[in-house]
Amino acid sequence: MTLALLIDFGSTYTKLRAIDVQAAEIIATAQGPSTATTDITVGLDAALDDLRGQLGKISDFRYRLASSSAAGGLRMITVGLVPDLTAKAARLAALGAGAKVAGTYSFELTSGDMAEFIAAEPDILLLSGGTDGGNHKVIEHNAEMIAASGLACPVVVAGNRSAADTVAGILSSAGIRAIIAENVMPRHLELNIEPAREAIRQVFIEHIVHAKGIDRAQENFDAVLMPTPAAVLQGAQLLSDGTLARPGLGPLLVVDIGGATTDVHSVCDGLPCDSGVIYHGLAEPYAKRTVEGDLGMRHTARNIVAEVGVDVIADNAELEKKQVEALLERTERDVDWLPDTENERRFDRTLARAATLISVTRHAGHHETVYSAHGPVTLQRGKDLNQVETIIGTGGVLVHSENAQAILSAALAGDDAPLALRPRSAKIMLDKDYALYACGLLGSVAPEDALRLGLNMLHQGEDDHGACTA
Amino acid sequence: MTSEHAGTLITGVIGADTHIVGNRILGRALETAGFTVVQLGALTPAKEFVDAAIETNADAILVSSLYGQGELDCRGFRDLCTEAGLEDILIYVGGYLVVGDQPWDEVEQRFLDMGFNRVFPPGTRPDDVLGPLSDDIKKRRGDDEV
């Protein structure tokens, strides 16, 4: 039997999955507290003991791979020139690399911006600006500002290639490690984020893992390959694309509703579905990740209610406004709170539906009608998710809900946001065993086995909840 | 980028105007003449011309309008450039800029007053643009060095 050990150093828990690679099954799971601030090994050792207990005579693991979002995850600041162009491209690159983006900045940086940079304590900074051969003054100015700020974190430089050497020189002479990658937007509206993503991942492996103290546990694993959100995105892409030997699920969407944030991943080209529609603006990534830092089930539940209105939440949850308010206070007081009564479960479900609706609407592209002399013309900005055939849900509220279907169907196109290009109908699946990150990690060494693992785990989720289109 | 480079240009059809054919022919001719051309195509808002010019460090923006509403669409275009830090960028406009049978010199003056450097009437050939464009770009770069 070939075994794989896949570790996720999470923000709260270190989660372990033991995989039987041939059978493509999770054969044991365990978790311990992530105590990254003191010593990451404590929680990992506890979890490993637990896992060994379950596996009995533990055989050797062929692969021991880890991802991490411990110790605050990978915190990044991104800088570009024009907000809708290189600044957006840089942000998409950082999100795709699995980062928590603490801020996105445009144009010339100011001393006030630099104070914000220092306060945000980023692990990596991504500096872009200008097409190749285009504007170089702004990225050079920004490099000077960063060099003079006292900021010490590594900087990935992915802007105008004509300015790359100058920019790297300015940063290096201030003792800042500068890593040059290809431009995130080499030509106008052409997105090129893979090289920057890979550069970020390399810096993460070489520096951040050590800086966060995760390498203290390194006798227990071979490598920390990437931040956990990047592993989820890679798992999603493998499940969508499949391999040469086995087809995948096709275009898909992942909705991950957490306590503080909601992540949405889409894997599809997102091009206009109707021939009369004209695409406008920056191209978007085939595998796209967005994070809604203001939408979560506990720490940030109040934002969800504020966004849709307390009356709507009360109506949908069949509760009085007073009850909604009381439950909201409860979620803030006790972020580990789990619903117990039918009322509380309806409240949680309503919140999760709203988080799904808002986060998918923000992730999706939009139609816009322009009235020309020849009649109305439809423009599309962002990705059309109409082609999405599968929606995969994950995160505590979905995994523990008795009616995940009712929550995830809020991702589908509807009257609540008619111009948002959401999926029209899709099969709904659940990642109950938290297998997506495992699939992404294993996929980097054994893609065929990882694909079978992912498909197996999702189909088990499907059996319990039933697939349907809404 | 060396000073030998002919220049980087932004072209597009402004506003709710879908007439793309002439604009594409112009773009092709400018590329053949050695310019780097960012073609934004039809239905382009004024802001997108300016955004593209900032990122590409363009020498000139060539705005086309062929449906008679150019005067409305182009109002404030120079101010938008100035606000974006492109106060000295060359801006040209051409096409069927107004409705009805208005004297060309009046139309031209109106667009010059709006801050466009050159205004081209209907029927302009790409070749008519190349000469003045090269001269203006050289002059602008000369000014930059002072």
Coordinates of C-alpha atoms in Angstrom, one line a residue:
Chain A
M1 CA 0.0 0.0 0.0
T2 CA 1.4 3.4 -0.9
L3 CA 0.5 6.0 1.6
A4 CA 0.5 9.8 1.4
L5 CA 0.4 12.2 4.4
L6 CA -1.1 15.5 3.5
I7 CA -0.8 18.3 6.1
D8 CA -2.6 21.6 6.3
F9 CA -1.2 24.0 8.8
G10 CA -4.4 26.0 9.2
S11 CA -5.0 29.2 11.0
T12 CA -6.7 27.3 13.9
Y13 CA -6.1 23.6 13.4
T14 CA -3.3 21.5 11.8
K15 CA -5.2 19.0 9.7
L16 CA -3.9 15.7 8.6
R17 CA -5.1 13.4 5.9
A18 CA -3.7 9.9 5.4
I19 CA -4.3 8.7 1.8
D20 CA -4.2 5.3 0.4
V21 CA -2.9 6.4 -3.0
Q22 CA -3.9 3.3 -5.0
A23 CA -7.4 3.2 -3.6
A24 CA -7.6 7.0 -3.9
E25 CA -9.2 7.2 -0.5
I26 CA -8.7 9.0 2.8
I27 CA -8.0 6.3 5.3
A28 CA -7.5 8.4 8.4
T29 CA -7.9 12.0 9.5
A30 CA -6.6 13.8 12.5
Q31 CA -6.1 17.4 13.7
G32 CA -4.4 19.3 16.4
P33 CA -4.3 23.0 17.4
S34 CA -2.1 25.3 15.2
T35 CA 0.1 26.9 17.7
A36 CA 2.3 28.7 15.3
T37 CA 3.0 31.6 17.6
T38 CA 4.7 29.3 20.1
D39 CA 5.6 26.0 18.4
I40 CA 4.0 24.5 15.4
T41 CA 5.3 21.0 16.3
V42 CA 3.0 20.7 19.4
G43 CA -0.2 20.5 17.4
L44 CA 1.3 18.5 14.7
D45 CA 2.8 15.9 17.1
A46 CA -0.6 15.5 18.8
A47 CA -2.3 15.0 15.4
L48 CA 0.3 12.6 14.3
D49 CA -0.1 10.5 17.4
D50 CA -3.8 10.5 16.8
L51 CA -3.3 9.4 13.2
R52 CA -0.9 6.6 14.2
G53 CA -3.4 5.3 16.6
Q54 CA -6.0 5.1 13.8
L55 CA -3.6 3.5 11.3
G56 CA -2.3 0.9 13.7
K57 CA 1.0 -0.3 12.4
I58 CA 1.8 2.8 10.4
S59 CA 3.7 2.1 7.2
D60 CA 6.0 4.6 5.7
F61 CA 4.5 7.5 3.8
R62 CA 5.6 7.7 0.2
Y63 CA 4.7 11.4 0.1
R64 CA 4.6 13.9 3.0
L65 CA 3.4 17.2 1.7
A66 CA 2.1 20.2 3.5
S67 CA 0.4 23.5 2.8
S68 CA 0.0 26.3 5.2
S69 CA -2.2 29.2 6.1
A70 CA -0.9 29.3 9.7
A71 CA 0.5 32.4 11.4
G72 CA -1.8 34.7 9.5
G73 CA -1.4 33.0 6.2
L74 CA 0.6 34.6 3.4
R75 CA 0.0 38.3 3.8
M76 CA 0.6 40.4 0.7
I77 CA 0.3 43.9 -0.5
T78 CA 0.0 44.5 -4.2
V79 CA 1.0 47.6 -6.2
G80 CA 0.1 48.6 -9.7
L81 CA -0.4 51.7 -11.9
V82 CA -4.0 52.1 -13.1
P83 CA -6.6 50.5 -10.8
D84 CA -8.5 48.6 -13.5
L85 CA -5.3 47.5 -15.3
T86 CA -2.0 46.5 -13.7
A87 CA -3.2 47.1 -10.1
K88 CA -6.0 44.6 -10.8
A89 CA -3.7 42.2 -12.5
A90 CA -1.3 42.2 -9.6
R91 CA -4.2 41.6 -7.1
L92 CA -5.4 38.7 -9.2
A93 CA -1.9 37.2 -9.2
A94 CA -1.5 37.4 -5.4
L95 CA -5.0 35.9 -4.8
G96 CA -4.2 33.1 -7.3
A97 CA -1.0 32.5 -5.3
G98 CA -3.1 31.9 -2.2
A99 CA -2.4 35.2 -0.5
K100 CA -4.4 37.3 1.9
V101 CA -4.2 40.6 0.2
A102 CA -4.0 43.3 2.9
G103 CA -4.1 46.1 0.4
T104 CA -4.1 47.0 -3.3
Y105 CA -2.4 50.3 -4.3
S106 CA -2.3 52.3 -7.5
F107 CA -0.4 55.2 -9.0
E108 CA 2.5 56.9 -7.1
L109 CA 2.8 55.6 -3.5
T110 CA 2.8 58.3 -0.8
S111 CA 4.4 58.4 2.6
G112 CA 0.9 57.7 4.0
D113 CA 0.8 54.5 2.0
M114 CA 4.2 53.5 3.3
A115 CA 3.0 53.9 6.9
E116 CA 0.1 51.6 6.0
F117 CA 2.5 49.1 4.4
I118 CA 4.6 49.0 7.6
A119 CA 1.5 48.6 9.8
A120 CA 0.1 45.8 7.6
E121 CA 3.3 43.7 8.1
P122 CA 3.2 42.0 4.7
D123 CA 5.2 38.8 4.1
I124 CA 5.7 39.6 0.4
L125 CA 5.0 42.7 -1.7
L126 CA 4.1 42.4 -5.4
L127 CA 5.2 45.5 -7.4
S128 CA 3.9 46.0 -10.9
G129 CA 3.0 48.9 -13.2
G130 CA 3.3 49.7 -16.9
T131 CA 3.1 47.5 -19.9
D132 CA 6.4 46.2 -21.4
G133 CA 8.0 49.3 -22.9
G134 CA 5.3 51.5 -21.3
N135 CA 5.3 53.6 -18.2
H136 CA 8.4 53.1 -16.1
K137 CA 8.4 56.3 -14.0
V138 CA 5.7 55.2 -11.6
I139 CA 7.1 51.8 -10.8
E140 CA 10.6 53.4 -10.3
H141 CA 9.1 56.0 -8.0
N142 CA 7.3 53.3 -6.1
A143 CA 10.5 51.3 -5.7
E144 CA 12.2 54.4 -4.3
M145 CA 9.4 54.8 -1.8
I146 CA 9.6 51.2 -0.7
A147 CA 13.4 51.3 -0.5
A148 CA 13.2 54.3 1.8
S149 CA 10.3 53.0 3.9
G150 CA 12.3 50.6 6.1
L151 CA 10.1 47.7 4.8
A152 CA 12.1 44.5 4.9
C153 CA 9.9 41.9 3.2
P154 CA 10.9 40.4 -0.2
V155 CA 9.4 42.1 -3.2
V156 CA 8.3 40.3 -6.4
V157 CA 8.8 42.7 -9.2
A158 CA 6.4 42.0 -12.1
G159 CA 6.0 45.2 -14.0
N160 CA 7.3 46.9 -17.2
R161 CA 10.3 44.7 -18.2
S162 CA 12.2 47.8 -19.4
A163 CA 12.2 49.0 -15.7
A164 CA 12.8 45.7 -14.0
D165 CA 16.6 46.0 -13.6
T166 CA 16.3 49.6 -12.4
V167 CA 13.6 48.7 -9.9
A168 CA 15.4 45.6 -8.6
G169 CA 18.6 47.7 -8.2
I170 CA 16.8 50.4 -6.2
L171 CA 15.4 47.7 -3.9
S172 CA 18.6 45.7 -3.6
S173 CA 20.6 48.7 -2.6
A174 CA 18.3 49.2 0.3
G175 CA 18.9 45.6 1.4
I176 CA 15.5 44.4 0.1
R177 CA 15.4 41.1 -1.6
A178 CA 13.9 41.7 -5.1
I179 CA 12.8 38.8 -7.3
I180 CA 12.1 39.7 -11.0
A181 CA 9.2 37.9 -12.7
E182 CA 7.5 38.5 -16.0
N183 CA 5.1 41.5 -16.2
V184 CA 1.5 40.7 -15.0
M185 CA 0.2 42.8 -17.9
P186 CA 2.9 42.8 -20.7
R187 CA 0.6 44.3 -23.3
H188 CA -2.5 46.3 -22.8
L189 CA -5.4 44.1 -21.3
E190 CA -3.3 41.0 -21.6
L191 CA -3.1 39.1 -18.3
N192 CA 0.0 37.1 -17.5
I193 CA -0.1 36.1 -13.9
E194 CA 1.4 32.7 -13.9
P195 CA 5.1 33.8 -13.7
A196 CA 4.3 36.1 -10.8
R197 CA 2.3 33.4 -9.0
E198 CA 5.2 31.0 -9.3
A199 CA 7.7 33.6 -8.1
I200 CA 5.4 34.2 -5.0
R201 CA 5.3 30.5 -4.4
Q202 CA 9.1 30.2 -4.5
V203 CA 9.5 33.0 -2.1
F204 CA 6.9 31.4 0.2
I205 CA 8.8 28.1 0.2
E206 CA 12.2 29.6 0.6
H207 CA 11.5 32.3 3.1
I208 CA 8.0 32.5 4.5
V209 CA 7.8 28.9 5.7
H210 CA 10.9 29.6 7.8
A211 CA 9.9 33.0 8.9
K212 CA 6.6 31.6 10.3
G213 CA 8.4 28.8 12.2
I214 CA 6.7 26.1 10.2
D215 CA 10.1 24.5 9.3
R216 CA 10.5 23.6 12.9
A217 CA 8.3 20.6 12.2
Q218 CA 10.1 19.7 9.0
E219 CA 11.3 16.2 10.1
N220 CA 7.6 15.3 9.8
F221 CA 7.2 16.3 6.1
D222 CA 9.2 16.5 2.9
A223 CA 8.0 20.0 1.8
V224 CA 5.6 22.8 2.4
L225 CA 4.6 23.3 -1.2
M226 CA 2.3 26.3 -1.2
P227 CA -0.2 28.3 0.9
T228 CA -3.4 26.3 1.5
P229 CA -5.7 28.5 -0.7
A230 CA -3.4 27.9 -3.6
A231 CA -3.6 24.1 -2.9
V232 CA -7.4 24.4 -3.0
L233 CA -7.3 26.3 -6.3
Q234 CA -4.9 23.7 -7.8
G235 CA -7.1 20.9 -6.6
A236 CA -10.1 22.7 -8.2
Q237 CA -8.3 23.0 -11.5
L238 CA -7.2 19.4 -11.5
L239 CA -10.8 18.3 -10.8
S240 CA -12.0 20.5 -13.6
D241 CA -9.4 19.8 -16.3
G242 CA -8.9 16.1 -15.5
T243 CA -5.8 14.4 -16.9
L244 CA -5.0 12.8 -20.3
A245 CA -6.2 9.5 -18.9
R246 CA -9.3 10.6 -17.1
P247 CA -11.7 13.5 -17.9
G248 CA -12.5 16.0 -15.1
L249 CA -15.7 17.6 -14.1
G250 CA -15.5 20.5 -16.6
P251 CA -16.0 24.1 -15.8
L252 CA -16.6 24.5 -12.0
L253 CA -17.0 26.8 -9.1
V254 CA -15.9 26.3 -5.5
V255 CA -17.6 28.2 -2.7
D256 CA -15.7 28.0 0.6
I257 CA -17.6 29.8 3.4
G258 CA -15.5 30.3 6.5
G259 CA -15.9 32.1 9.8
A260 CA -14.2 35.3 8.7
T261 CA -14.1 35.1 4.9
T262 CA -15.7 33.5 1.9
D263 CA -13.5 32.3 -0.9
V264 CA -14.7 31.7 -4.4
H265 CA -12.7 29.8 -7.0
S266 CA -13.8 29.4 -10.7
V267 CA -12.2 27.3 -13.3
C268 CA -13.4 28.1 -16.8
D269 CA -12.5 30.5 -19.6
G270 CA -15.5 32.7 -18.8
L271 CA -15.7 34.1 -22.3
P272 CA -19.0 35.5 -23.6
C273 CA -21.6 32.7 -24.2
D274 CA -23.7 34.7 -26.7
S275 CA -22.1 35.7 -30.0
G276 CA -23.5 39.3 -29.8
V277 CA -21.7 40.1 -26.5
I278 CA -18.5 42.1 -26.6
Y279 CA -15.9 41.5 -23.9
H280 CA -14.4 44.7 -22.4
G281 CA -11.6 45.3 -20.0
L282 CA -8.8 43.2 -18.5
A283 CA -8.9 39.5 -19.3
E284 CA -9.5 37.4 -16.2
P285 CA -7.6 34.2 -15.2
Y286 CA -8.9 30.8 -16.2
A287 CA -8.4 29.6 -12.6
K288 CA -9.6 32.6 -10.6
R289 CA -9.7 33.1 -6.9
T290 CA -11.4 35.9 -5.0
V291 CA -11.7 36.4 -1.3
E292 CA -14.4 38.3 0.4
G293 CA -12.7 39.4 3.6
D294 CA -15.9 41.0 4.8
L295 CA -18.2 38.0 4.4
G296 CA -18.0 35.2 7.0
M297 CA -20.3 33.3 9.2
R298 CA -18.9 34.5 12.6
H299 CA -16.3 37.2 12.9
T300 CA -17.9 39.1 10.0
A301 CA -21.5 38.0 10.1
R302 CA -22.7 41.5 10.8
N303 CA -21.4 42.7 7.4
I304 CA -23.5 40.1 5.6
V305 CA -26.6 41.3 7.5
A306 CA -25.7 45.0 6.8
E307 CA -25.3 44.2 3.1
V308 CA -28.6 42.5 2.5
G309 CA -30.6 44.2 5.3
V310 CA -31.7 42.9 8.6
D311 CA -35.4 42.8 7.4
V312 CA -34.5 40.5 4.5
I313 CA -32.4 38.2 6.8
A314 CA -35.3 38.1 9.3
D315 CA -37.8 37.4 6.6
N316 CA -35.8 34.6 5.0
A317 CA -35.0 33.0 8.3
E318 CA -38.6 33.4 9.6
L319 CA -37.4 35.2 12.7
E320 CA -38.1 38.5 14.4
K321 CA -35.6 41.3 13.9
K322 CA -34.9 41.1 17.6
Q323 CA -34.0 37.4 17.3
V324 CA -31.7 38.1 14.4
E325 CA -29.9 40.8 16.4
A326 CA -29.5 38.5 19.4
L327 CA -28.1 35.7 17.3
L328 CA -25.7 38.2 15.6
E329 CA -24.4 39.2 19.0
R330 CA -23.9 35.6 19.8
T331 CA -21.9 34.9 16.7
E332 CA -19.6 37.8 17.6
R333 CA -19.3 36.9 21.2
D334 CA -18.5 33.2 20.5
V335 CA -17.0 32.6 17.1
D336 CA -17.0 28.8 17.8
W337 CA -20.8 28.8 18.3
L338 CA -22.7 26.1 16.5
P339 CA -26.5 26.3 15.9
D340 CA -28.6 24.1 18.1
T341 CA -32.3 24.9 17.6
E342 CA -34.3 24.9 14.4
N343 CA -34.4 28.8 14.6
E344 CA -30.6 28.9 14.9
R345 CA -30.1 26.6 12.0
R346 CA -32.4 28.7 9.8
F347 CA -30.4 31.8 10.8
D348 CA -27.1 30.2 9.9
R349 CA -28.6 28.9 6.6
T350 CA -29.9 32.3 5.7
L351 CA -26.5 34.0 6.5
A352 CA -24.7 31.3 4.4
R353 CA -27.1 31.8 1.5
A354 CA -26.5 35.6 1.6
A355 CA -22.7 35.1 1.8
T356 CA -22.9 32.7 -1.2
L357 CA -25.1 35.1 -3.2
I358 CA -22.9 38.2 -2.6
S359 CA -19.5 36.5 -3.0
V360 CA -20.4 34.7 -6.2
T361 CA -22.0 37.9 -7.6
R362 CA -18.8 39.8 -6.9
H363 CA -16.6 37.0 -8.4
A364 CA -18.7 36.7 -11.5
G365 CA -18.6 39.1 -14.5
H366 CA -21.4 41.4 -15.4
H367 CA -23.4 42.5 -18.4
E368 CA -23.8 46.1 -19.3
T369 CA -26.1 47.5 -22.0
V370 CA -25.0 50.4 -24.1
Y371 CA -27.5 52.0 -26.4
S372 CA -25.8 52.6 -29.7
A373 CA -27.2 54.2 -32.9
H374 CA -27.8 50.7 -34.1
G375 CA -29.7 49.6 -31.0
P376 CA -28.7 48.1 -27.7
V377 CA -25.3 46.4 -27.5
T378 CA -24.3 44.1 -24.6
L379 CA -20.8 44.5 -23.1
Q380 CA -19.3 41.9 -20.7
R381 CA -16.8 42.6 -18.0
G382 CA -15.3 39.8 -16.0
K383 CA -16.0 36.1 -16.4
D384 CA -19.3 34.6 -17.6
L385 CA -19.9 31.6 -15.3
N386 CA -22.9 30.4 -17.3
Q387 CA -20.7 27.5 -18.6
V388 CA -20.1 26.3 -15.0
E389 CA -21.5 22.8 -14.6
T390 CA -20.5 21.9 -11.1
I391 CA -20.6 23.9 -7.9
I392 CA -18.5 22.5 -5.0
G393 CA -19.2 23.7 -1.5
T394 CA -16.9 23.5 1.4
G395 CA -16.4 25.1 4.8
G396 CA -18.0 24.3 8.2
V397 CA -21.4 25.7 7.6
L398 CA -21.9 23.8 4.4
V399 CA -20.3 20.6 5.6
H400 CA -22.4 20.5 8.7
S401 CA -25.7 21.8 7.2
E402 CA -28.6 19.4 6.6
N403 CA -29.4 21.4 3.5
A404 CA -26.3 22.5 1.7
Q405 CA -28.3 22.4 -1.5
A406 CA -30.5 25.3 -0.2
I407 CA -27.4 27.3 0.6
L408 CA -25.4 26.7 -2.6
S409 CA -28.4 27.3 -4.9
A410 CA -27.9 31.0 -4.1
A411 CA -24.9 30.9 -6.4
L412 CA -27.2 30.3 -9.4
A413 CA -28.5 33.1 -11.6
G414 CA -31.5 34.8 -10.3
D415 CA -33.5 38.0 -10.1
D416 CA -31.6 39.1 -7.0
A417 CA -28.6 40.2 -9.2
P418 CA -29.8 39.8 -12.8
L419 CA -26.8 41.3 -14.6
A420 CA -24.3 39.1 -12.7
L421 CA -23.2 36.3 -15.0
R422 CA -23.7 33.4 -12.5
P423 CA -24.2 29.7 -13.4
R424 CA -27.7 29.0 -14.9
S425 CA -27.9 25.5 -13.6
A426 CA -25.2 23.3 -12.0
K427 CA -24.7 20.0 -10.2
I428 CA -24.1 20.7 -6.5
M429 CA -21.4 18.7 -4.7
L430 CA -19.9 18.9 -1.2
D431 CA -16.3 18.6 -0.2
K432 CA -17.3 17.1 3.2
D433 CA -13.9 15.6 4.0
Y434 CA -11.9 18.8 3.2
A435 CA -10.2 16.9 0.3
L436 CA -9.6 19.8 -2.1
Y437 CA -6.4 21.0 -0.5
A438 CA -5.2 17.3 -0.3
C439 CA -6.1 16.9 -4.0
G440 CA -4.1 20.0 -4.9
L441 CA -1.1 18.9 -2.9
L442 CA -1.1 15.3 -4.1
G443 CA -1.7 16.6 -7.6
S444 CA 1.7 18.2 -7.7
V445 CA 3.4 14.8 -7.4
A446 CA 0.8 12.2 -8.5
P447 CA -1.9 14.0 -10.6
E448 CA -3.7 10.8 -11.7
D449 CA -4.1 9.6 -8.1
A450 CA -5.0 13.0 -6.9
L451 CA -7.8 13.3 -9.5
R452 CA -9.2 9.9 -8.5
L453 CA -9.1 10.9 -4.9
G454 CA -10.9 14.2 -5.5
L455 CA -13.6 12.6 -7.6
N456 CA -14.1 9.8 -5.1
M457 CA -14.5 12.2 -2.2
L458 CA -16.9 14.5 -4.0
H459 CA -19.1 11.7 -5.2
Q460 CA -19.4 10.5 -1.6
G461 CA -20.6 14.0 -0.7
E462 CA -23.1 13.8 -3.6
D463 CA -24.7 10.5 -2.5
D464 CA -25.7 12.0 0.8
H465 CA -27.1 15.2 -0.4
G466 CA -28.3 14.3 -3.9
A467 CA -27.3 16.2 -7.0
C468 CA -29.8 18.6 -8.5
T469 CA -30.1 21.6 -10.6
A470 CA -31.9 24.6 -9.4
Chain B
M1 CA 12.7 52.5 -25.3
T2 CA 15.0 54.3 -27.7
S3 CA 14.1 57.7 -29.3
E4 CA 14.3 55.9 -32.7
H5 CA 11.0 54.2 -31.9
A6 CA 8.2 55.7 -34.0
G7 CA 5.8 55.9 -31.0
T8 CA 3.1 54.2 -29.1
L9 CA -0.5 55.1 -30.0
I10 CA -3.9 54.4 -28.6
T11 CA -6.8 54.1 -31.1
G12 CA -10.5 53.4 -30.5
V13 CA -14.0 54.4 -31.3
I14 CA -15.4 56.5 -28.5
G15 CA -18.8 56.3 -26.8
A16 CA -21.7 54.1 -27.9
D17 CA -20.4 54.0 -31.4
T18 CA -20.0 50.6 -33.1
H19 CA -18.4 51.7 -36.4
I20 CA -15.2 49.7 -36.2
V21 CA -14.1 49.1 -39.8
G22 CA -12.4 52.4 -40.6
N23 CA -10.7 52.3 -37.2
R24 CA -9.2 48.9 -37.8
I25 CA -7.9 50.1 -41.2
L26 CA -6.3 53.1 -39.6
G27 CA -4.8 50.9 -36.9
R28 CA -3.3 48.5 -39.5
A29 CA -1.9 51.4 -41.5
L30 CA -0.3 52.9 -38.4
E31 CA 1.3 49.6 -37.4
T32 CA 2.7 49.2 -41.0
A33 CA 4.2 52.6 -40.6
G34 CA 6.1 51.4 -37.6
F35 CA 4.0 52.6 -34.7
T36 CA 3.1 50.4 -31.7
V37 CA -0.7 50.6 -31.7
V38 CA -3.0 49.6 -28.8
Q39 CA -6.4 49.2 -30.6
L40 CA -9.2 49.5 -28.1
G41 CA -11.9 48.9 -30.7
A42 CA -15.5 50.1 -30.7
L43 CA -17.7 51.2 -27.7
T44 CA -14.7 52.6 -25.8
P45 CA -15.4 54.9 -22.9
A46 CA -13.1 58.0 -22.6
K47 CA -11.6 56.7 -19.4
E48 CA -10.3 53.5 -21.1
F49 CA -8.3 55.6 -23.6
V50 CA -6.7 57.4 -20.8
D51 CA -6.0 54.2 -18.7
A52 CA -4.4 52.5 -21.7
A53 CA -2.2 55.6 -22.4
I54 CA -1.0 55.7 -18.8
E55 CA 0.1 52.1 -18.6
T56 CA 1.7 52.0 -22.1
N57 CA 3.3 55.5 -21.8
A58 CA 1.7 56.4 -25.1
D59 CA 2.7 59.3 -27.3
A60 CA -0.7 60.0 -28.7
I61 CA -4.4 59.0 -28.4
L62 CA -6.3 58.9 -31.7
V63 CA -10.1 59.1 -31.0
S64 CA -12.5 58.1 -33.7
S65 CA -16.2 59.0 -33.7
L66 CA -18.5 58.3 -36.6
Y67 CA -22.1 58.6 -35.3
G68 CA -22.5 62.3 -34.9
Q69 CA -22.3 62.3 -31.1
G70 CA -18.5 62.9 -30.9
E71 CA -19.0 66.4 -29.5
L72 CA -20.8 65.0 -26.5
D73 CA -18.5 62.0 -26.0
C74 CA -15.3 64.1 -26.3
R75 CA -16.3 66.9 -24.0
G76 CA -13.7 67.0 -21.1
F77 CA -11.4 64.5 -22.8
R78 CA -8.4 66.9 -22.4
D79 CA -9.2 67.5 -18.8
L80 CA -9.4 63.7 -18.2
C81 CA -5.9 63.4 -19.6
T82 CA -4.6 66.3 -17.6
E83 CA -6.1 64.9 -14.4
A84 CA -4.4 61.6 -15.1
G85 CA -1.0 63.3 -15.4
L86 CA -0.9 63.2 -19.2
E87 CA -1.1 66.9 -19.7
D88 CA 1.2 66.9 -22.7
I89 CA -0.1 63.8 -24.5
L90 CA -1.1 64.3 -28.1
I91 CA -4.8 63.8 -28.7
Y92 CA -6.3 63.6 -32.2
V93 CA -9.9 63.2 -33.2
G94 CA -11.5 62.3 -36.5
G95 CA -14.6 61.0 -38.2
Y96 CA -18.2 62.2 -38.6
L97 CA -17.9 64.3 -35.5
V98 CA -21.2 66.2 -35.6
V99 CA -24.7 65.7 -37.1
G100 CA -26.0 67.8 -40.0
D101 CA -24.3 70.0 -42.5
Q102 CA -22.1 72.2 -40.4
P103 CA -19.1 74.1 -41.9
W104 CA -15.9 72.1 -41.3
D105 CA -13.8 75.0 -40.0
E106 CA -16.4 75.7 -37.3
V107 CA -16.4 72.0 -36.3
E108 CA -12.6 71.9 -36.3
Q109 CA -12.3 75.0 -34.2
R110 CA -14.8 73.6 -31.6
F111 CA -12.7 70.4 -31.1
L112 CA -9.5 72.4 -31.1
D113 CA -11.0 74.5 -28.3
M114 CA -11.8 71.3 -26.5
G115 CA -8.0 70.7 -26.3
F116 CA -7.5 68.3 -29.3
N117 CA -4.2 68.9 -31.1
R118 CA -5.5 67.9 -34.5
V119 CA -9.0 67.3 -35.9
F120 CA -9.6 65.3 -39.1
P121 CA -12.7 65.6 -41.3
P122 CA -14.6 62.7 -42.9
G123 CA -12.8 61.1 -45.8
T124 CA -9.3 61.4 -44.2
R125 CA -6.9 58.8 -45.5
P126 CA -4.4 57.1 -43.1
D127 CA -1.6 58.6 -45.1
D128 CA -3.0 62.1 -44.3
V129 CA -2.4 61.4 -40.6
L130 CA 1.1 59.8 -40.7
G131 CA 3.1 63.0 -41.5
P132 CA 1.6 65.3 -38.9
L133 CA 1.7 62.5 -36.3
S134 CA 5.4 61.8 -36.7
D135 CA 6.2 65.5 -36.7
D136 CA 4.1 66.1 -33.6
I137 CA 5.6 63.2 -31.7
K138 CA 9.2 64.4 -32.6
K139 CA 8.3 67.9 -31.4
R140 CA 6.7 66.5 -28.2
R141 CA 9.8 64.4 -27.4
G142 CA 12.0 67.4 -28.1
D143 CA 10.0 69.4 -25.7
D144 CA 10.3 66.6 -23.1
E145 CA 14.1 66.8 -23.2
V146 CA 14.2 70.5 -22.5

